[in-house]
Tab-separated table of C-alpha atoms and ligand atoms in Angstrom:
chain	number	residue	atom	x	y	z
W	1	MET	CA	53.113	-27.854	13.509
W	2	ASN	CA	54.836	-29.721	16.440
W	3	PHE	CA	57.189	-31.157	14.012
W	4	SER	CA	58.094	-27.786	13.159
W	5	ASP	CA	58.268	-26.558	16.836
W	6	SER	CA	60.502	-29.293	17.560
W	7	GLU	CA	62.972	-27.869	14.819
W	8	ILE	CA	63.125	-24.432	16.435
W	9	VAL	CA	63.616	-25.987	19.822
W	10	ALA	CA	66.545	-27.792	18.444
W	11	SER	CA	67.889	-24.850	16.901
W	12	ILE	CA	67.848	-22.710	20.398
W	13	LEU	CA	69.601	-25.925	22.227
W	14	LYS	CA	72.141	-26.257	19.440
W	15	LYS	CA	73.274	-22.600	19.999
W	16	GLU	CA	74.098	-23.649	23.436
W	17	GLY	CA	76.130	-26.515	22.397
W	18	TYR	CA	73.659	-29.583	22.913
W	19	VAL	CA	73.547	-32.316	19.979
W	20	THR	CA	71.012	-34.629	19.190
W	21	THR	CA	71.047	-38.621	19.406
W	22	GLN	CA	69.204	-41.156	17.584
W	23	ASN	CA	69.681	-43.375	20.748
W	24	SER	CA	67.465	-42.359	23.774
W	25	ASN	CA	69.815	-44.585	26.282
W	26	GLU	CA	72.615	-42.050	25.475
W	27	ALA	CA	70.300	-38.893	26.315
W	28	ASN	CA	70.907	-36.496	29.067
W	29	LEU	CA	68.026	-34.671	28.023
W	30	ILE	CA	64.668	-35.958	26.367
W	31	LEU	CA	61.923	-33.572	25.358
W	32	ILE	CA	58.333	-34.747	24.371
W	33	ASN	CA	56.535	-32.312	22.146
W	34	THR	CA	52.940	-32.989	22.954
W	35	CYS	CA	49.619	-32.512	21.386
W	36	SER	CA	46.224	-32.220	23.269
W	37	ILE	CA	43.688	-32.266	20.453
W	38	ARG	CA	42.076	-35.511	21.301
W	39	GLU	CA	42.133	-37.466	24.444
W	40	LYS	CA	44.182	-40.388	22.637
W	41	ALA	CA	46.930	-37.859	21.753
W	42	GLU	CA	47.195	-37.338	25.493
W	43	GLN	CA	47.144	-40.930	26.378
W	44	THR	CA	49.803	-41.805	24.031
W	45	VAL	CA	52.267	-39.198	25.791
W	46	ARG	CA	51.316	-40.484	29.167
W	47	LYS	CA	52.383	-44.182	27.976
W	48	ARG	CA	55.811	-42.570	26.526
W	49	ILE	CA	56.709	-41.013	29.740
W	50	LYS	CA	56.094	-44.465	31.507
W	51	ASP	CA	58.324	-45.927	28.825
W	52	LEU	CA	61.231	-43.538	29.976
W	53	LYS	CA	61.162	-45.021	33.566
W	54	LYS	CA	63.972	-47.304	32.712
W	55	ASN	CA	66.049	-44.433	31.103
W	56	LYS	CA	65.654	-42.608	34.163
W	57	GLN	CA	66.654	-45.646	36.377
W	58	ALA	CA	69.677	-46.170	34.271
W	59	ASN	CA	70.804	-42.425	33.997
W	60	SER	CA	70.450	-40.398	37.283
W	61	ASN	CA	71.260	-37.191	35.309
W	62	LEU	CA	68.353	-37.715	33.124
W	63	ILE	CA	65.947	-34.463	32.572
W	64	ILE	CA	62.687	-35.111	31.198
W	65	GLY	CA	60.773	-32.237	29.815
W	66	ILE	CA	57.198	-31.768	28.405
W	67	LEU	CA	56.764	-29.367	25.497
W	68	GLY	CA	53.885	-27.898	23.783
W	69	CYS	CA	50.043	-28.096	24.129
W	70	MET	CA	49.759	-30.664	27.091
W	71	ALA	CA	52.176	-28.799	29.098
W	72	GLU	CA	50.551	-25.442	28.517
W	73	ARG	CA	46.706	-27.249	29.413
W	74	LEU	CA	48.202	-29.126	32.514
W	75	LYS	CA	50.958	-26.522	33.658
W	76	GLU	CA	52.213	-27.517	37.331
W	77	LYS	CA	49.799	-30.314	37.686
W	78	PHE	CA	51.676	-32.072	35.117
W	79	LEU	CA	54.475	-32.428	37.872
W	80	GLU	CA	52.156	-33.496	40.308
W	81	GLU	CA	50.663	-36.322	38.102
W	82	GLU	CA	53.911	-37.334	36.435
W	83	LYS	CA	56.753	-37.770	38.812
W	84	LEU	CA	59.424	-38.522	36.130
W	85	VAL	CA	58.784	-35.257	34.563
W	86	ASP	CA	61.329	-32.540	35.403
W	87	LEU	CA	60.204	-29.731	33.011
W	88	VAL	CA	57.099	-28.244	31.427
W	89	ILE	CA	57.389	-25.650	28.738
W	90	GLY	CA	54.429	-24.250	26.766
W	91	PRO	CA	54.761	-23.301	23.129
W	92	ASP	CA	55.570	-19.768	23.508
W	93	ALA	CA	58.284	-20.316	26.127
W	94	TYR	CA	60.905	-22.314	24.213
W	95	ARG	CA	63.495	-19.429	24.271
W	96	ASP	CA	63.547	-19.964	28.160
W	97	LEU	CA	64.597	-23.466	27.539
W	98	PRO	CA	68.379	-23.104	28.460
W	99	THR	CA	67.608	-21.227	31.505
W	100	LEU	CA	65.094	-23.745	32.718
W	101	ILE	CA	67.240	-26.704	32.136
W	102	LYS	CA	70.225	-25.184	33.971
W	103	GLU	CA	67.496	-24.929	37.087
W	104	THR	CA	66.802	-28.636	36.783
W	105	ASP	CA	70.718	-29.429	37.007
W	106	GLU	CA	70.512	-27.816	40.568
W	107	GLY	CA	67.703	-30.374	41.314
W	108	ARG	CA	64.824	-28.252	41.092
W	109	LYS	CA	61.770	-28.703	38.718
W	110	ALA	CA	60.917	-25.989	36.194
W	111	VAL	CA	57.812	-24.660	34.579
W	112	ASN	CA	57.253	-21.777	32.108
W	113	VAL	CA	53.978	-21.904	30.527
W	114	ILE	CA	53.570	-18.180	29.977
W	115	LEU	CA	51.943	-17.456	26.336
W	116	SER	CA	52.900	-14.490	24.521
W	117	LYS	CA	51.048	-12.059	22.017
W	118	GLU	CA	54.359	-11.357	20.206
W	119	GLU	CA	56.366	-14.726	19.874
W	120	THR	CA	56.742	-16.096	16.496
W	121	TYR	CA	60.552	-17.417	16.550
W	122	GLY	CA	60.811	-15.419	13.359
W	123	ASP	CA	64.464	-14.835	13.875
W	124	ILE	CA	65.346	-18.659	14.693
W	125	ASN	CA	66.507	-20.795	11.543
W	126	PRO	CA	65.127	-24.192	12.470
W	127	VAL	CA	67.545	-27.038	12.734
W	128	ARG	CA	66.131	-29.797	10.268
W	129	LEU	CA	65.339	-32.840	12.391
W	130	ASN	CA	65.080	-36.368	10.305
W	131	SER	CA	65.073	-34.485	7.242
W	132	ASN	CA	64.875	-36.078	3.521
W	133	GLY	CA	66.659	-32.922	2.406
W	134	VAL	CA	63.837	-32.285	-0.188
W	135	THR	CA	60.625	-30.975	1.892
W	136	ALA	CA	60.721	-28.614	4.831
W	137	PHE	CA	58.060	-26.742	7.111
W	138	VAL	CA	57.850	-23.004	7.359
W	139	SER	CA	55.845	-21.482	10.308
W	140	ILE	CA	54.312	-18.270	9.192
W	141	THR	CA	51.551	-18.052	12.053
W	142	ARG	CA	51.061	-18.908	15.742
W	143	GLY	CA	48.013	-19.493	17.761
W	144	CYS	CA	44.326	-19.064	16.630
W	145	ASP	CA	41.493	-16.828	17.227
W	146	ASN	CA	38.712	-18.853	15.688
W	147	MET	CA	37.456	-20.536	18.981
W	148	CYS	CA	35.543	-23.453	17.412
W	149	SER	CA	33.726	-25.003	20.272
W	150	PHE	CA	35.216	-28.312	20.047
W	151	CYS	CA	38.835	-27.183	19.838
W	152	VAL	CA	41.527	-26.793	22.628
W	153	VAL	CA	44.059	-24.992	20.320
W	154	PRO	CA	43.436	-21.522	21.189
W	155	PHE	CA	43.778	-22.176	25.241
W	156	THR	CA	46.991	-24.120	24.501
W	157	ARG	CA	48.510	-22.031	21.548
W	158	GLY	CA	47.407	-18.440	22.446
W	159	ARG	CA	46.226	-15.413	20.239
W	160	GLU	CA	46.839	-15.593	16.700
W	161	ARG	CA	49.629	-13.663	15.394
W	162	SER	CA	51.569	-13.373	11.992
W	163	ARG	CA	55.436	-13.663	11.281
W	164	ASN	CA	57.380	-11.049	9.666
W	165	PRO	CA	57.216	-11.749	6.017
W	166	ASN	CA	60.870	-11.004	5.538
W	167	SER	CA	61.781	-13.663	8.202
W	168	ILE	CA	59.871	-16.233	6.170
W	169	ILE	CA	61.550	-14.982	2.666
W	170	LYS	CA	64.829	-15.312	4.169
W	171	GLU	CA	64.438	-18.801	5.577
W	172	VAL	CA	62.833	-20.038	2.298
W	173	ALA	CA	65.691	-18.893	0.323
W	174	GLU	CA	68.259	-20.531	2.741
W	175	LEU	CA	66.273	-23.601	2.300
W	176	ASN	CA	66.769	-23.175	-1.609
W	177	LYS	CA	70.337	-22.758	-1.183
W	178	LEU	CA	70.573	-25.873	0.585
W	179	GLY	CA	68.788	-27.975	-1.985
W	180	TYR	CA	65.429	-28.082	-0.556
W	181	LYS	CA	62.859	-28.411	-3.324
W	182	GLU	CA	59.456	-28.148	-1.535
W	183	ILE	CA	58.066	-25.859	1.267
W	184	THR	CA	54.960	-26.072	3.193
W	185	LEU	CA	53.803	-22.812	4.757
W	186	LEU	CA	52.363	-23.457	8.233
W	187	GLY	CA	49.595	-21.985	10.484
W	188	GLN	CA	46.240	-23.127	12.417
W	189	ASN	CA	44.657	-20.853	9.359
W	190	VAL	CA	46.750	-19.636	7.085
W	191	ASP	CA	44.176	-17.523	5.251
W	192	SER	CA	44.128	-15.222	8.327
W	193	TYR	CA	47.907	-14.461	7.870
W	194	LEU	CA	48.363	-10.752	8.164
W	195	TRP	CA	51.521	-8.911	8.777
W	196	PHE	CA	51.201	-5.384	9.990
W	197	GLY	CA	54.336	-5.079	12.190
W	198	GLY	CA	53.606	-7.859	14.564
W	199	GLY	CA	51.204	-8.610	17.688
W	200	PRO	CA	48.052	-9.978	17.948
W	201	LYS	CA	45.854	-10.126	15.040
W	202	LYS	CA	42.840	-9.004	16.912
W	203	ASP	CA	44.555	-5.560	17.527
W	204	PHE	CA	44.648	-4.752	13.599
W	205	LEU	CA	41.514	-2.688	13.288
W	206	LYS	CA	42.880	-0.371	16.121
W	207	LEU	CA	45.872	0.808	13.684
W	208	SER	CA	46.100	3.772	11.625
W	209	ALA	CA	44.587	3.932	8.314
W	210	GLU	CA	48.059	3.942	6.706
W	211	LYS	CA	49.159	1.052	8.581
W	212	ILE	CA	45.998	-0.888	7.553
W	213	ALA	CA	46.631	0.060	3.943
W	214	ASN	CA	50.008	-1.492	3.740
W	215	ALA	CA	49.574	-4.756	5.579
W	216	ILE	CA	50.541	-7.728	3.974
W	217	ASP	CA	48.017	-10.580	3.752
W	218	PHE	CA	48.207	-14.521	2.687
W	219	ALA	CA	47.386	-13.890	-1.005
W	220	GLU	CA	50.464	-11.330	-1.059
W	221	LEU	CA	52.817	-13.497	1.000
W	222	LEU	CA	52.145	-16.326	-1.210
W	223	ASP	CA	52.910	-14.393	-4.244
W	224	MET	CA	55.954	-13.019	-2.664
W	225	VAL	CA	57.264	-16.536	-1.786
W	226	ALA	CA	56.706	-17.982	-5.066
W	227	LYS	CA	58.313	-15.170	-7.081
W	228	ASN	CA	61.442	-15.278	-5.005
W	229	ASN	CA	61.704	-19.168	-5.509
W	230	PRO	CA	60.364	-20.141	-8.856
W	231	THR	CA	62.242	-23.440	-8.897
W	232	MET	CA	60.611	-24.553	-5.336
W	233	ARG	CA	57.104	-26.048	-4.974
W	234	ILE	CA	55.151	-24.249	-2.684
W	235	ARG	CA	52.244	-25.915	-0.328
W	236	PHE	CA	50.436	-24.382	2.522
W	237	SER	CA	48.443	-25.735	5.543
W	238	THR	CA	45.481	-25.171	6.892
W	239	SER	CA	43.255	-23.326	4.849
W	240	ASN	CA	39.836	-22.112	6.487
W	241	PRO	CA	36.303	-21.814	4.818
W	242	GLN	CA	35.463	-18.594	6.688
W	243	ASP	CA	38.594	-16.619	5.616
W	244	MET	CA	39.516	-18.402	2.309
W	245	LYS	CA	39.570	-15.288	-0.226
W	246	ASP	CA	39.489	-15.601	-4.058
W	247	SER	CA	42.620	-13.495	-4.340
W	248	VAL	CA	44.541	-16.602	-2.574
W	249	LEU	CA	42.938	-18.815	-5.422
W	250	GLN	CA	43.805	-16.429	-8.210
W	251	THR	CA	47.435	-16.382	-6.702
W	252	ILE	CA	47.758	-20.022	-6.951
W	253	ALA	CA	46.190	-19.969	-10.575
W	254	GLN	CA	48.985	-17.460	-11.443
W	255	HIS	CA	52.114	-19.415	-10.339
W	256	ASP	CA	53.057	-22.867	-11.835
W	257	ASN	CA	55.244	-23.583	-8.487
W	258	ILE	CA	52.269	-23.251	-5.971
W	259	CYS	CA	50.831	-26.741	-5.827
W	260	ASN	CA	47.170	-27.270	-7.086
W	261	TYR	CA	46.082	-28.569	-3.703
W	262	ILE	CA	43.821	-27.089	-0.744
W	263	HIS	CA	43.389	-28.844	2.608
W	264	LEU	CA	39.928	-27.290	3.585
W	265	PRO	CA	38.733	-28.569	6.659
W	266	VAL	CA	34.627	-28.689	6.655
W	267	GLN	CA	34.130	-31.031	10.266
W	268	SER	CA	30.419	-31.448	9.368
W	269	GLY	CA	27.976	-31.173	6.220
W	270	SER	CA	25.351	-30.093	8.453
W	271	SER	CA	24.747	-26.059	8.929
W	272	LYS	CA	23.115	-26.990	12.405
W	273	ILE	CA	26.373	-28.847	13.479
W	274	LEU	CA	28.313	-26.284	11.899
W	275	GLU	CA	26.795	-23.617	14.117
W	276	LEU	CA	26.835	-25.560	17.339
W	277	MET	CA	30.738	-25.907	16.547
W	278	ASN	CA	31.104	-21.994	15.846
W	279	ARG	CA	32.973	-22.768	12.698
W	280	GLY	CA	31.882	-19.413	11.337
W	281	HIS	CA	30.302	-20.832	8.056
W	282	THR	CA	27.301	-22.914	6.785
W	283	ARG	CA	26.973	-25.667	4.503
W	284	GLU	CA	26.184	-23.703	1.582
W	285	TRP	CA	29.060	-21.092	2.171
W	286	TYR	CA	31.822	-24.084	2.255
W	287	LEU	CA	30.126	-25.415	-1.131
W	288	ASP	CA	30.609	-22.082	-2.462
W	289	ARG	CA	34.176	-22.005	-1.751
W	290	ILE	CA	34.467	-25.299	-3.284
W	291	GLN	CA	32.974	-24.053	-6.421
W	292	ALA	CA	35.218	-21.092	-6.493
W	293	ILE	CA	38.377	-23.375	-6.038
W	294	ASN	CA	37.116	-25.466	-9.018
W	295	LYS	CA	36.578	-22.391	-11.040
W	296	TYR	CA	40.004	-20.716	-10.489
W	297	ILE	CA	41.869	-23.994	-10.151
W	298	PRO	CA	40.148	-26.760	-12.243
W	299	ASP	CA	42.611	-29.633	-11.356
W	300	CYS	CA	42.908	-28.855	-7.642
W	301	GLY	CA	43.359	-31.702	-5.303
W	302	LEU	CA	41.112	-31.330	-2.219
W	303	SER	CA	41.177	-32.664	1.431
W	304	SER	CA	39.255	-32.168	4.557
W	305	ASP	CA	38.969	-32.639	8.232
W	306	PHE	CA	35.805	-34.529	9.693
W	307	ILE	CA	34.325	-34.882	13.124
W	308	THR	CA	31.658	-37.366	13.744
W	309	GLY	CA	29.346	-37.610	16.785
W	310	PHE	CA	29.523	-33.992	17.613
W	311	CYS	CA	27.192	-32.941	20.416
W	312	ASN	CA	23.427	-33.121	19.248
W	313	GLU	CA	24.407	-34.542	15.841
W	314	THR	CA	21.445	-36.878	14.475
W	315	GLU	CA	21.393	-39.555	11.805
W	316	GLU	CA	20.213	-36.638	9.384
W	317	ASP	CA	23.142	-34.324	10.236
W	318	HIS	CA	25.042	-37.236	9.694
W	319	GLN	CA	23.562	-37.951	6.079
W	320	LEU	CA	24.269	-34.380	5.153
W	321	THR	CA	28.258	-34.993	5.962
W	322	LEU	CA	27.795	-38.221	3.637
W	323	SER	CA	26.084	-36.051	1.206
W	324	LEU	CA	28.565	-33.518	1.215
W	325	MET	CA	31.279	-35.540	0.673
W	326	ASN	CA	29.557	-37.128	-2.039
W	327	LYS	CA	29.376	-33.802	-3.684
W	328	VAL	CA	33.015	-32.395	-3.229
W	329	LYS	CA	34.478	-36.136	-3.816
W	330	TYR	CA	37.984	-35.225	-1.604
W	331	ASN	CA	41.270	-36.800	-2.692
W	332	PHE	CA	41.607	-37.803	0.708
W	333	SER	CA	40.360	-36.677	4.590
W	334	TYR	CA	41.367	-36.936	7.869
W	335	MET	CA	38.339	-38.356	9.893
W	336	PHE	CA	37.815	-38.621	13.782
W	337	TYR	CA	35.019	-39.119	16.431
W	338	TYR	CA	34.366	-36.233	18.884
W	339	SER	CA	36.582	-36.107	21.962
W	340	GLU	CA	35.520	-33.589	24.567
W	341	ARG	CA	38.315	-31.478	25.586
W	342	PRO	CA	38.636	-29.534	28.999
W	343	ASN	CA	37.543	-25.789	28.981
W	344	THR	CA	36.246	-25.553	25.357
W	345	PHE	CA	32.887	-24.071	24.766
W	346	ALA	CA	31.539	-27.505	23.904
W	347	GLN	CA	32.591	-29.240	27.340
W	348	ARG	CA	31.164	-26.022	29.402
W	349	LYS	CA	27.898	-25.625	27.517
W	350	LEU	CA	26.892	-28.727	25.327
W	351	GLU	CA	26.348	-32.158	26.256
W	352	ASP	CA	28.559	-34.602	24.723
W	353	ASN	CA	25.303	-36.963	24.174
W	354	ILE	CA	26.399	-39.261	21.339
W	355	PRO	CA	27.213	-42.652	22.540
W	356	THR	CA	30.730	-43.877	21.561
W	357	ASP	CA	29.585	-46.721	19.244
W	358	VAL	CA	27.292	-44.441	17.472
W	359	LYS	CA	30.173	-41.890	16.903
W	360	LYS	CA	32.387	-44.814	16.028
W	361	ARG	CA	29.953	-46.363	13.479
W	362	ARG	CA	29.558	-42.621	11.680
W	363	LEU	CA	33.115	-42.723	11.449
W	364	ASN	CA	33.393	-46.000	9.927
W	365	ASP	CA	30.568	-44.752	7.504
W	366	ILE	CA	32.630	-41.749	6.378
W	367	ILE	CA	35.862	-43.696	6.141
W	368	GLN	CA	34.115	-45.940	3.751
W	369	GLN	CA	32.733	-43.053	1.762
W	370	GLN	CA	36.286	-41.422	1.677
W	371	GLN	CA	37.685	-44.602	0.408
W	372	LYS	CA	35.240	-44.786	-2.314
W	373	ASP	CA	35.907	-41.054	-3.336
W	374	SER	CA	39.900	-41.643	-3.201
W	375	LEU	CA	39.414	-44.392	-5.648
W	376	PHE	CA	37.094	-42.462	-7.984
W	377	ARG	CA	39.786	-39.294	-7.788
W	378	ASN	CA	42.830	-41.899	-8.327
W	379	GLU	CA	41.113	-43.544	-11.254
W	380	LEU	CA	40.933	-40.154	-12.970
W	381	ALA	CA	44.655	-39.921	-12.962
W	382	ILE	CA	45.164	-43.142	-14.974
W	383	ASP	CA	46.989	-42.665	-18.434
W	384	LYS	CA	47.832	-39.063	-17.343
W	385	LYS	CA	51.252	-37.576	-17.092
W	386	HIS	CA	52.142	-36.039	-13.407
W	387	GLU	CA	54.981	-34.124	-12.169
W	388	VAL	CA	56.245	-35.945	-9.244
W	389	LEU	CA	59.025	-34.585	-6.734
W	390	ILE	CA	60.890	-37.640	-5.556
W	391	GLU	CA	60.747	-37.669	-1.780
W	392	GLY	CA	62.743	-41.161	-0.902
W	393	LEU	CA	62.527	-45.043	-1.177
W	394	SER	CA	59.068	-46.778	-1.539
W	395	LYS	CA	57.927	-48.420	2.023
W	396	LYS	CA	57.458	-51.818	-0.330
W	397	SER	CA	60.626	-51.929	-2.478
W	398	ASP	CA	64.245	-50.235	-2.623
W	399	ASN	CA	63.960	-50.771	-6.292
W	400	GLU	CA	60.901	-47.950	-6.328
W	401	PHE	CA	60.837	-44.375	-5.181
W	402	TYR	CA	57.765	-42.393	-3.963
W	403	GLY	CA	56.971	-38.833	-4.510
W	404	ARG	CA	53.740	-36.694	-4.557
W	405	ASN	CA	51.998	-35.115	-7.443
W	406	SER	CA	50.979	-31.200	-7.382
W	407	GLN	CA	47.685	-32.411	-6.122
W	408	ASN	CA	49.579	-33.997	-3.015
W	409	THR	CA	48.816	-37.774	-3.918
W	410	VAL	CA	51.568	-40.224	-3.165
W	411	VAL	CA	52.959	-41.624	-6.602
W	412	VAL	CA	55.067	-44.778	-6.683
W	413	PHE	CA	57.194	-45.744	-9.692
W	414	LYS	CA	60.478	-47.821	-10.704
W	415	LYS	CA	63.627	-46.047	-10.111
W	416	LYS	CA	65.260	-45.845	-13.233
W	417	ASN	CA	68.687	-43.801	-12.874
W	418	ARG	CA	66.740	-40.483	-11.129
W	419	ASN	CA	67.528	-39.434	-7.797
W	420	ILE	CA	65.824	-38.304	-4.389
W	421	GLY	CA	65.063	-34.380	-4.784
W	422	GLU	CA	64.556	-34.523	-8.632
W	423	PHE	CA	61.280	-33.536	-10.511
W	424	VAL	CA	60.062	-36.373	-12.935
W	425	ASN	CA	57.184	-36.902	-15.274
W	426	VAL	CA	55.505	-39.952	-14.390
W	427	ARG	CA	52.491	-41.556	-16.571
W	428	ILE	CA	50.201	-43.596	-13.918
W	429	ASN	CA	49.189	-47.055	-15.073
W	430	GLU	CA	47.075	-48.123	-12.192
W	431	CYS	CA	45.968	-47.178	-8.427
W	432	THR	CA	44.797	-48.108	-5.010
W	433	SER	CA	42.454	-45.710	-3.257
W	434	ALA	CA	45.707	-44.339	-1.608
W	435	THR	CA	48.200	-44.433	-4.167
W	436	LEU	CA	49.095	-43.576	-7.785
W	437	ILE	CA	51.346	-46.447	-9.410
W	438	GLY	CA	53.246	-45.437	-12.529
W	439	GLU	CA	56.256	-44.971	-14.596
W	440	ILE	CA	58.739	-42.189	-15.613
W	441	ILE	CA	58.537	-41.235	-18.964
E	501	SAM	N1	43.300	-25.306	12.396
E	501	SAM	C1	42.547	-26.496	11.732
E	501	SAM	C2	41.079	-25.971	11.363
E	501	SAM	O1	40.597	-25.294	12.056
E	501	SAM	O2	40.186	-26.740	10.675
E	501	SAM	C3	42.992	-27.744	11.947
E	501	SAM	C4	42.990	-27.787	13.701
E	501	SAM	S1	43.217	-29.565	14.449
E	501	SAM	C5	44.948	-29.310	14.837
E	501	SAM	C6	43.097	-30.690	13.210
E	501	SAM	C7	41.765	-31.159	13.397
E	501	SAM	O3	41.763	-32.102	14.468
E	501	SAM	C8	40.422	-30.364	13.324
E	501	SAM	O4	40.503	-30.025	11.941
E	501	SAM	C9	39.500	-31.464	13.602
E	501	SAM	O5	38.921	-32.098	12.525
E	501	SAM	C10	39.992	-32.168	14.599
E	501	SAM	N2	39.947	-32.116	15.919
E	501	SAM	C11	39.870	-30.809	16.918
E	501	SAM	N3	39.522	-31.163	17.886
E	501	SAM	C12	38.896	-32.158	18.105
E	501	SAM	C13	38.138	-32.862	18.974
E	501	SAM	N4	37.816	-32.314	20.098
E	501	SAM	N5	37.622	-34.144	18.916
E	501	SAM	C14	38.024	-34.756	17.548
E	501	SAM	N6	38.627	-34.248	16.519
E	501	SAM	C15	39.066	-32.738	16.833
């Protein structure tokens, strides 16, 4: 999401005549797009700012700006805490950047952290940054209305709103024309996508019966994007268990160009912890959604997010997480230990009562379980043919390419005479828990 937002910012500034540089010593403006999701992400940003001290000493005209969630969370306080920073801009205020930069030219510090109910940057065609020319992100919603008790996102990115489908279709068509072969539709909760003319999703039920009947949901959006771009691969992230409907699964099954892969974060395998997390689903509901996925899309790749050591998590709750993993056997997962975030419900009302060494040990347990399950899944791919989109040179050898199959697993193979951006059929010969290794056939 931040990567995609940085492309919107680059587009806004390009219109004003700004150009990018790969060398920070040449830059007169450095913008850092920040994340607040865990404390560690914020520490990384603080360190990056300290590293820029030498740039500021070497160039007295240098302006340093902080974008994104940390800007939104800390507001003016950021300027007090970090003297090197000149600009603080929240995720809904990027159109104001050129004006704010001018203010700093006059020696003032500038802040805009106003959250919007409508802003989706729908009309802005993002400048692709560090692009491989093959895969691109397309934002479809902004903000989040879910209010998971551990999560800072609703406070830093505001209320959920969806982007006009026409502007999404236009952006994807332009990417197609430029030779891109795969797009990922992005939102905090893509299943909640709903276009009814714009504005916050919470206002939907206040609309007229006619407007409600004509609204476009995520299944319909997916169908439109897939039909309009039959030669492009379509992915999306993130799905949400409480909102994922069968109609979305049926749409995936109907279109060869929608990848058979779903990222469906569960966070915990214990219904007690899911309730404390205010996730809006139980273990049973989640497993029912997994069953529905397996019914409609039998070879679907699956991944999840997990948090260990959330408030009041017992050893029994932890074992329930491990047993859920064992049942689902995810292809891969993103795993974290709980990090208390300011102003969230959990911070205000629950006690962060699991010692760090226990949080870390439980994290280690689920990482080990995931490695076993990833290997199990990857071994099932051996001796089978996979369609792979070539994305670039493999990290280990210039004689090899890497790409991903429909299930989103990385595949490495000898180049032969093929090129980046082509689809190839690869037979898998061996694997590790992270990678499939094969040859073009
Ligand atoms: N919107 C998605 C969802 O609802 O699942 C993902 C949001 S978040 C950017 C990505 C992941 O970070 C979450 O799924 C969760 O596992 C993790 N996360 C969020 N808040 C956290 C916290 N306070 N401590 C540790 N991990 C956290």
